[in-house]
CSV table of C-alpha atoms in Angstrom, one decimal:
chain,number,residue,atom,x,y,z
J,83,MET,CA,108.7,97.8,103.4
J,84,SER,CA,111.5,99.5,105.3
J,85,ASN,CA,113.4,99.8,101.6
J,86,LEU,CA,110.8,102.3,100.3
J,87,LYS,CA,112.0,102.9,96.7
J,88,PRO,CA,112.3,99.5,95.7
J,89,ILE,CA,108.5,98.7,97.1
J,90,PHE,CA,106.9,102.3,97.1
J,91,PHE,CA,107.1,103.6,93.4
J,92,LEU,CA,108.7,100.2,91.8
J,93,ALA,CA,108.7,101.1,88.1
J,94,ILE,CA,106.1,103.9,88.2
J,95,ILE,CA,105.3,105.4,85.1
J,96,GLY,CA,106.3,108.8,84.1
J,97,LEU,CA,104.1,111.9,84.4
J,98,VAL,CA,101.2,111.2,83.1
J,99,LEU,CA,100.9,114.3,81.0
J,100,SER,CA,103.3,116.1,78.8
J,101,CYS,CA,103.5,119.6,80.2
J,102,ASN,CA,105.3,121.2,77.3
J,103,SER,CA,102.3,122.6,75.3
J,104,ALA,CA,99.4,120.6,77.3
J,105,VAL,CA,98.7,122.9,80.1
J,106,ASP,CA,98.5,126.3,78.2
J,107,THR,CA,94.7,126.2,78.3
J,108,ALA,CA,92.5,123.8,80.5
J,109,THR,CA,92.0,120.9,78.3
J,110,PRO,CA,88.9,118.6,78.2
J,111,LYS,CA,89.2,115.0,77.9
J,112,PRO,CA,86.8,112.6,76.2
J,113,THR,CA,84.9,110.2,78.6
J,114,PRO,CA,87.1,107.8,79.6
J,115,SER,CA,86.4,103.8,79.5
J,116,SER,CA,88.4,102.9,82.1
J,117,ASP,CA,86.4,104.4,84.8
J,118,LEU,CA,85.8,102.6,88.1
J,119,THR,CA,82.4,101.0,87.7
J,120,GLU,CA,80.0,98.7,89.7
J,121,GLN,CA,80.9,95.8,87.7
J,122,ASP,CA,84.7,96.1,88.5
J,123,THR,CA,85.7,92.7,90.0
J,124,ILE,CA,89.4,93.0,90.6
J,125,THR,CA,90.2,91.8,94.7
J,126,TYR,CA,92.9,93.1,96.8
J,127,SER,CA,93.9,92.0,99.7
J,128,GLU,CA,91.9,92.8,102.6
J,129,TYR,CA,95.1,94.6,104.7
J,130,GLN,CA,98.5,95.4,103.4
J,131,VAL,CA,97.7,96.4,100.4
J,132,SER,CA,101.0,96.3,97.8
J,133,TRP,CA,102.4,99.0,95.7
J,134,SER,CA,101.7,96.6,92.5
J,135,GLU,CA,98.3,96.4,93.8
J,136,ILE,CA,98.1,99.9,93.3
J,137,GLN,CA,99.5,100.1,89.9
J,138,SER,CA,97.0,97.6,88.7
J,139,LEU,CA,94.1,99.5,89.8
J,140,PRO,CA,91.6,100.6,87.1
J,141,LYS,CA,92.5,104.0,86.1
J,142,SER,CA,89.9,106.9,86.2
J,143,ASP,CA,90.6,109.7,83.9
J,144,PHE,CA,90.8,113.4,84.6
J,145,ASP,CA,88.1,115.5,83.0
J,146,PHE,CA,90.3,118.5,82.6
J,147,MET,CA,94.0,119.4,83.2
J,148,VAL,CA,94.4,123.1,84.3
J,149,PRO,CA,97.7,125.3,84.4
J,150,TYR,CA,97.7,127.4,87.9
J,151,GLY,CA,101.4,128.7,87.3
J,152,ALA,CA,103.9,129.3,84.6
J,153,ASP,CA,106.2,126.1,84.8
J,154,ASP,CA,105.5,122.9,83.1
J,155,LEU,CA,104.7,121.3,86.5
J,156,GLN,CA,102.3,123.8,87.8
J,157,PHE,CA,99.2,122.3,86.9
J,158,GLY,CA,96.3,120.1,88.2
J,159,GLU,CA,93.9,117.5,87.2
J,160,LEU,CA,90.3,118.0,87.9
J,161,ARG,CA,87.5,115.4,88.1
J,162,THR,CA,83.9,116.2,88.6
J,163,PRO,CA,80.7,114.2,88.8
J,164,THR,CA,78.3,114.4,86.0
J,165,THR,CA,75.4,116.1,87.3
J,166,GLN,CA,75.0,120.0,87.0
J,167,ASP,CA,75.4,120.8,91.0
J,168,THR,CA,77.8,122.6,92.8
J,169,PHE,CA,80.2,119.9,94.1
J,170,PRO,CA,82.2,119.9,97.3
J,171,VAL,CA,86.0,119.7,96.7
J,172,VAL,CA,88.7,117.3,97.9
J,173,VAL,CA,92.3,118.6,97.1
J,174,PHE,CA,94.2,115.4,96.7
J,175,LEU,CA,98.1,115.9,97.2
J,176,HIS,CA,100.5,113.0,96.2
J,177,GLY,CA,103.1,111.6,97.8
J,178,GLY,CA,106.3,110.0,96.7
J,179,CYS,CA,108.9,111.4,99.1
J,180,TRP,CA,108.6,114.8,97.3
J,181,GLU,CA,110.9,112.9,94.7
J,182,SER,CA,110.6,114.3,91.0
J,183,GLU,CA,110.3,110.4,89.7
J,184,PHE,CA,107.2,110.0,91.3
J,185,ASP,CA,103.9,111.9,90.2
J,186,LEU,CA,100.2,112.3,90.4
J,187,SER,CA,99.0,109.4,88.5
J,188,TYR,CA,98.9,106.7,91.4
J,189,LEU,CA,96.0,108.5,93.0
J,190,ALA,CA,93.8,108.5,89.5
J,191,ALA,CA,91.8,105.5,91.0
J,192,ALA,CA,91.1,106.9,94.6
J,193,ALA,CA,90.1,110.2,93.0
J,194,GLY,CA,87.6,108.5,90.6
J,195,ASP,CA,86.1,106.9,93.6
J,196,LEU,CA,85.5,110.0,95.1
J,197,VAL,CA,84.0,111.2,92.0
J,198,LYS,CA,81.7,108.5,92.3
J,199,ALA,CA,80.9,109.8,95.9
J,200,GLY,CA,79.8,113.1,94.7
J,201,TYR,CA,83.0,115.0,95.2
J,202,ALA,CA,84.9,117.1,92.4
J,203,VAL,CA,88.8,116.2,93.0
J,204,TRP,CA,91.5,118.7,92.4
J,205,THR,CA,94.8,116.8,92.0
J,206,PRO,CA,98.0,119.3,91.6
J,207,GLU,CA,101.2,118.2,90.6
J,208,TYR,CA,104.0,120.6,91.8
J,209,ARG,CA,107.8,120.9,91.6
J,210,ARG,CA,109.7,118.3,93.6
J,211,ILE,CA,113.4,117.4,94.4
J,212,GLY,CA,115.3,117.1,91.0
J,213,ASN,CA,112.8,119.5,89.2
J,214,GLU,CA,113.8,123.1,88.8
J,215,GLY,CA,112.8,125.0,91.6
J,216,GLY,CA,111.8,122.1,93.7
J,217,GLY,CA,112.6,121.4,97.1
J,218,TYR,CA,112.4,124.4,99.7
J,219,PRO,CA,111.0,126.8,99.1
J,220,GLY,CA,109.4,125.9,95.9
J,221,THR,CA,107.5,122.7,96.7
J,222,PHE,CA,105.8,124.5,99.6
J,223,GLN,CA,104.9,127.4,97.3
J,224,ASP,CA,103.3,125.3,94.8
J,225,ALA,CA,101.1,123.5,97.6
J,226,GLN,CA,99.8,126.8,98.5
J,227,THR,CA,99.2,128.3,95.1
J,228,SER,CA,97.4,125.4,93.5
J,229,VAL,CA,95.0,124.9,96.4
J,230,ASP,CA,94.5,128.6,96.4
J,231,TYR,CA,93.9,128.4,92.6
J,232,LEU,CA,90.5,126.7,93.4
J,233,ARG,CA,88.8,130.3,93.7
J,234,THR,CA,90.0,130.7,89.8
J,235,LEU,CA,88.5,127.4,89.2
J,236,ALA,CA,85.3,127.9,90.8
J,237,ALA,CA,84.6,130.9,88.4
J,238,ILE,CA,84.6,128.2,85.5
J,239,TYR,CA,83.7,124.9,87.1
J,240,PRO,CA,80.8,124.2,89.6
J,241,LEU,CA,83.0,123.8,92.8
J,242,ASP,CA,81.9,124.9,96.4
J,243,THR,CA,84.7,126.5,97.9
J,244,ASN,CA,82.9,126.7,100.8
J,245,LYS,CA,83.3,123.2,101.4
J,246,VAL,CA,86.8,122.3,100.4
J,247,VAL,CA,88.9,119.3,102.5
J,248,LEU,CA,92.6,119.0,101.9
J,249,MET,CA,93.7,115.3,101.4
J,250,GLY,CA,97.5,114.1,101.1
J,251,HIS,CA,98.9,110.8,101.4
J,252,SER,CA,102.5,110.4,102.9
J,253,ALA,CA,104.8,113.4,101.7
J,254,GLY,CA,101.3,114.9,100.3
J,255,GLY,CA,100.1,114.5,104.0
J,256,HIS,CA,102.9,116.4,105.1
J,257,LEU,CA,101.8,119.2,102.7
J,258,ALA,CA,98.4,119.0,103.6
J,259,LEU,CA,98.9,119.3,107.2
J,260,TRP,CA,101.3,122.1,106.7
J,261,LEU,CA,98.7,124.2,104.8
J,262,ALA,CA,96.5,123.7,107.6
J,263,VAL,CA,98.8,125.5,109.7
J,264,GLN,CA,100.7,128.0,107.4
J,265,GLU,CA,98.9,130.9,109.1
J,266,ASN,CA,101.4,130.5,111.9
J,267,LEU,CA,104.2,131.3,109.6
J,268,PRO,CA,106.2,134.5,110.6
J,269,LYS,CA,105.3,137.5,108.4
J,270,ASN,CA,108.7,137.9,107.2
J,271,THR,CA,109.1,134.7,105.9
J,272,ARG,CA,108.9,134.1,102.0
J,273,LEU,CA,106.5,131.2,102.5
J,274,TYR,CA,103.9,133.5,104.1
J,275,ASN,CA,100.6,133.6,102.7
J,276,PRO,CA,98.3,136.5,103.6
J,277,ASN,CA,95.3,135.3,102.2
J,278,PRO,CA,95.1,131.3,102.0
J,279,LEU,CA,91.8,129.8,100.8
J,280,ALA,CA,89.6,128.4,103.8
J,281,PHE,CA,89.0,125.0,104.2
J,282,GLN,CA,86.9,122.7,106.3
J,283,GLY,CA,89.5,120.1,107.4
J,284,VAL,CA,92.5,117.8,106.3
J,285,ILE,CA,92.9,114.2,106.1
J,286,SER,CA,96.3,113.2,106.4
J,287,LEU,CA,96.8,109.4,104.9
J,288,ALA,CA,100.1,108.0,106.3
J,289,GLY,CA,101.5,111.7,106.6
J,290,ILE,CA,104.8,112.9,107.6
J,291,THR,CA,104.4,115.6,110.3
J,292,ASP,CA,107.9,116.4,111.5
J,293,LEU,CA,110.7,116.5,109.3
J,294,GLU,CA,113.6,116.2,111.8
J,295,THR,CA,112.4,113.3,113.6
J,296,TYR,CA,111.6,111.5,110.1
J,297,ASP,CA,115.1,112.3,108.5
J,298,ALA,CA,116.4,110.4,111.9
J,299,LEU,CA,114.5,107.3,110.7
J,300,GLY,CA,117.2,106.9,107.8
J,301,ASN,CA,115.0,104.7,105.5
J,302,ASN,CA,115.2,105.4,101.8
J,303,CYS,CA,112.1,107.7,101.9
J,304,SER,CA,113.6,109.8,104.9
J,305,SER,CA,116.8,110.4,103.2
J,306,SER,CA,114.6,112.7,101.0
J,307,VAL,CA,114.6,115.1,103.9
J,308,LYS,CA,117.9,116.6,103.4
J,309,ARG,CA,117.4,117.3,99.6
J,310,LEU,CA,113.9,118.8,100.3
J,311,MET,CA,115.2,121.3,102.7
J,312,GLY,CA,118.7,121.8,101.4
J,313,GLY,CA,120.6,120.5,104.2
J,314,SER,CA,120.3,119.0,107.5
J,315,PHE,CA,118.3,120.0,110.8
J,316,VAL,CA,121.5,121.1,112.3
J,317,ASP,CA,122.4,123.4,109.2
J,318,LYS,CA,118.8,124.3,108.3
J,319,LYS,CA,117.0,124.7,111.6
J,320,ASP,CA,114.8,127.4,110.3
J,321,ARG,CA,113.9,125.9,107.6
J,322,TYR,CA,112.8,122.4,109.3
J,323,TYR,CA,110.9,124.4,112.1
J,324,LYS,CA,108.9,126.3,109.1
J,325,GLY,CA,108.3,123.5,107.1
J,326,SER,CA,107.1,121.2,109.6
J,327,PRO,CA,103.4,120.8,110.5
J,328,SER,CA,104.2,120.0,114.2
J,329,ARG,CA,106.3,122.9,114.6
J,330,LEU,CA,103.6,125.3,113.6
J,331,LEU,CA,100.5,124.3,115.7
J,332,PRO,CA,97.9,125.1,116.6
J,333,SER,CA,95.5,124.6,113.9
J,334,GLN,CA,92.0,126.4,113.6
J,335,ILE,CA,90.6,123.5,111.5
J,336,PRO,CA,89.9,120.2,112.3
J,337,LEU,CA,92.8,117.5,111.3
J,338,ARG,CA,92.3,113.5,110.6
J,339,LEU,CA,95.2,111.7,110.6
J,340,VAL,CA,94.5,108.1,109.2
J,341,HIS,CA,97.2,105.9,109.7
J,342,GLY,CA,97.9,102.0,109.1
J,343,GLU,CA,98.8,99.9,112.0
J,344,PHE,CA,101.8,98.3,110.1
J,345,ASP,CA,102.9,101.1,108.2
J,346,LYS,CA,106.9,100.9,107.9
J,347,ILE,CA,107.4,103.7,105.5
J,348,VAL,CA,105.9,106.4,107.5
J,349,PRO,CA,105.6,105.0,111.3
J,350,ARG,CA,102.6,105.6,113.4
J,351,SER,CA,104.5,107.7,115.6
J,352,GLN,CA,104.6,110.5,113.4
J,353,ALA,CA,100.8,110.6,113.8
J,354,ALA,CA,100.6,109.9,117.2
J,355,GLY,CA,102.9,112.6,118.4
J,356,PHE,CA,101.6,115.2,116.2
J,357,VAL,CA,98.1,114.5,117.6
J,358,GLN,CA,99.4,114.4,121.1
J,359,LYS,CA,101.1,117.9,120.7
J,360,ALA,CA,98.0,119.4,118.7
J,361,GLU,CA,95.6,118.3,121.5
J,362,ALA,CA,97.6,119.7,124.1
J,363,GLN,CA,97.6,123.3,122.1
J,364,GLY,CA,93.5,122.7,121.7
J,365,SER,CA,93.5,121.8,118.4
J,366,ASP,CA,91.0,119.4,117.0
J,367,ALA,CA,93.3,116.7,116.0
J,368,THR,CA,92.1,112.9,115.8
J,369,LEU,CA,94.4,109.7,115.2
J,370,ILE,CA,92.4,107.2,113.2
J,371,GLU,CA,94.5,103.9,113.2
J,372,VAL,CA,93.6,101.5,110.8
J,373,ALA,CA,94.0,97.9,112.3
J,374,GLY,CA,96.5,95.5,109.9
J,375,ALA,CA,96.7,98.2,107.5
J,376,GLY,CA,100.0,99.5,105.9
J,377,HIS,CA,101.1,102.5,103.8
J,378,PHE,CA,99.3,101.7,100.6
J,379,ASP,CA,96.1,101.1,101.7
J,380,MET,CA,95.2,104.6,102.1
J,381,VAL,CA,95.2,104.8,98.3
J,382,SER,CA,93.4,102.1,97.2
J,383,PRO,CA,89.3,102.4,97.1
J,384,TYR,CA,89.1,98.7,97.6
J,385,SER,CA,91.0,98.8,101.0
J,386,LYS,CA,89.1,98.7,104.5
J,387,ALA,CA,90.7,101.8,105.1
J,388,TRP,CA,89.3,103.6,102.5
J,389,GLU,CA,85.9,103.3,103.9
J,390,VAL,CA,87.4,104.7,107.0
J,391,ILE,CA,88.9,107.7,104.8
J,392,LYS,CA,85.6,108.4,102.9
J,393,SER,CA,83.6,108.3,106.5
J,394,GLU,CA,85.8,110.6,107.7
J,395,LEU,CA,85.7,112.9,104.8
J,396,ASP,CA,81.7,113.0,104.8
J,397,ASN,CA,81.7,114.1,108.2
J,398,LEU,CA,84.0,116.9,107.7
J,399,ILE,CA,82.1,118.2,105.0
J,400,LYS,CA,78.7,117.7,106.8
J,401,THR,CA,79.8,119.2,110.3
J,402,ASN,CA,81.7,122.1,109.0
């Protein structure tokens, strides 16, 4: 799994949504016929879930596609349970090395399973490397705007903005952790957000925590770091400091970093080093290692890792 792109996003489908006109208004979808159900009998390996298995998961369709900005890529998929209650919310940020060819579609099955568990799920798309406005700072700004847009969504849909947890996979884990510590950004930076939405915690799923050390790994995913930041660490130190969650600690909210024992795309050291630093600064941060698991176990609702993830999510919602 050290060579990411042939393995992590082999033949991933293009954007699920045509954005030219579809995001002009919130668009309801018909009741899907492919939602995950109790009768699904697809069997996956207990550990080391592959990308091909993620691709073969039955897709859960979204209920609404909603724009949060003017750009075609500034939209999100909203899924809600069928009851009329107000729901706790999971903001689910997708990965893909921040690259434009990798979109939010692979999270559909996991998002659908969270809906079945009683959560509303807001899955934002965002501008990425290769998109106009993507990379630094646009990718970061889209992450901020899409999360803060929950205030607007809550005026229309039954969402409890007092119970919000951010969850992100891989590069999406990087963005979720970064949002948790964005309040420590200098006020004179264009990434400073004076009024971010409060949330109850972050669950990073194989998330990237430090851009400098990740870039140094030299694998196919880490090679995207320089393109994300517009240069190397030597040339763009200030950006790397502002864009790395590990450089912006401490955090005022709980952080849970779930990582597979055998993840070769984002090594365990990314999570372990972050948690060690966070704890030393007084943050509530925990590393939860899933024995035997790899990178894609984190987003399969049929994996042992997913059981751990949902347990951590329940705990954050109930205790905060």
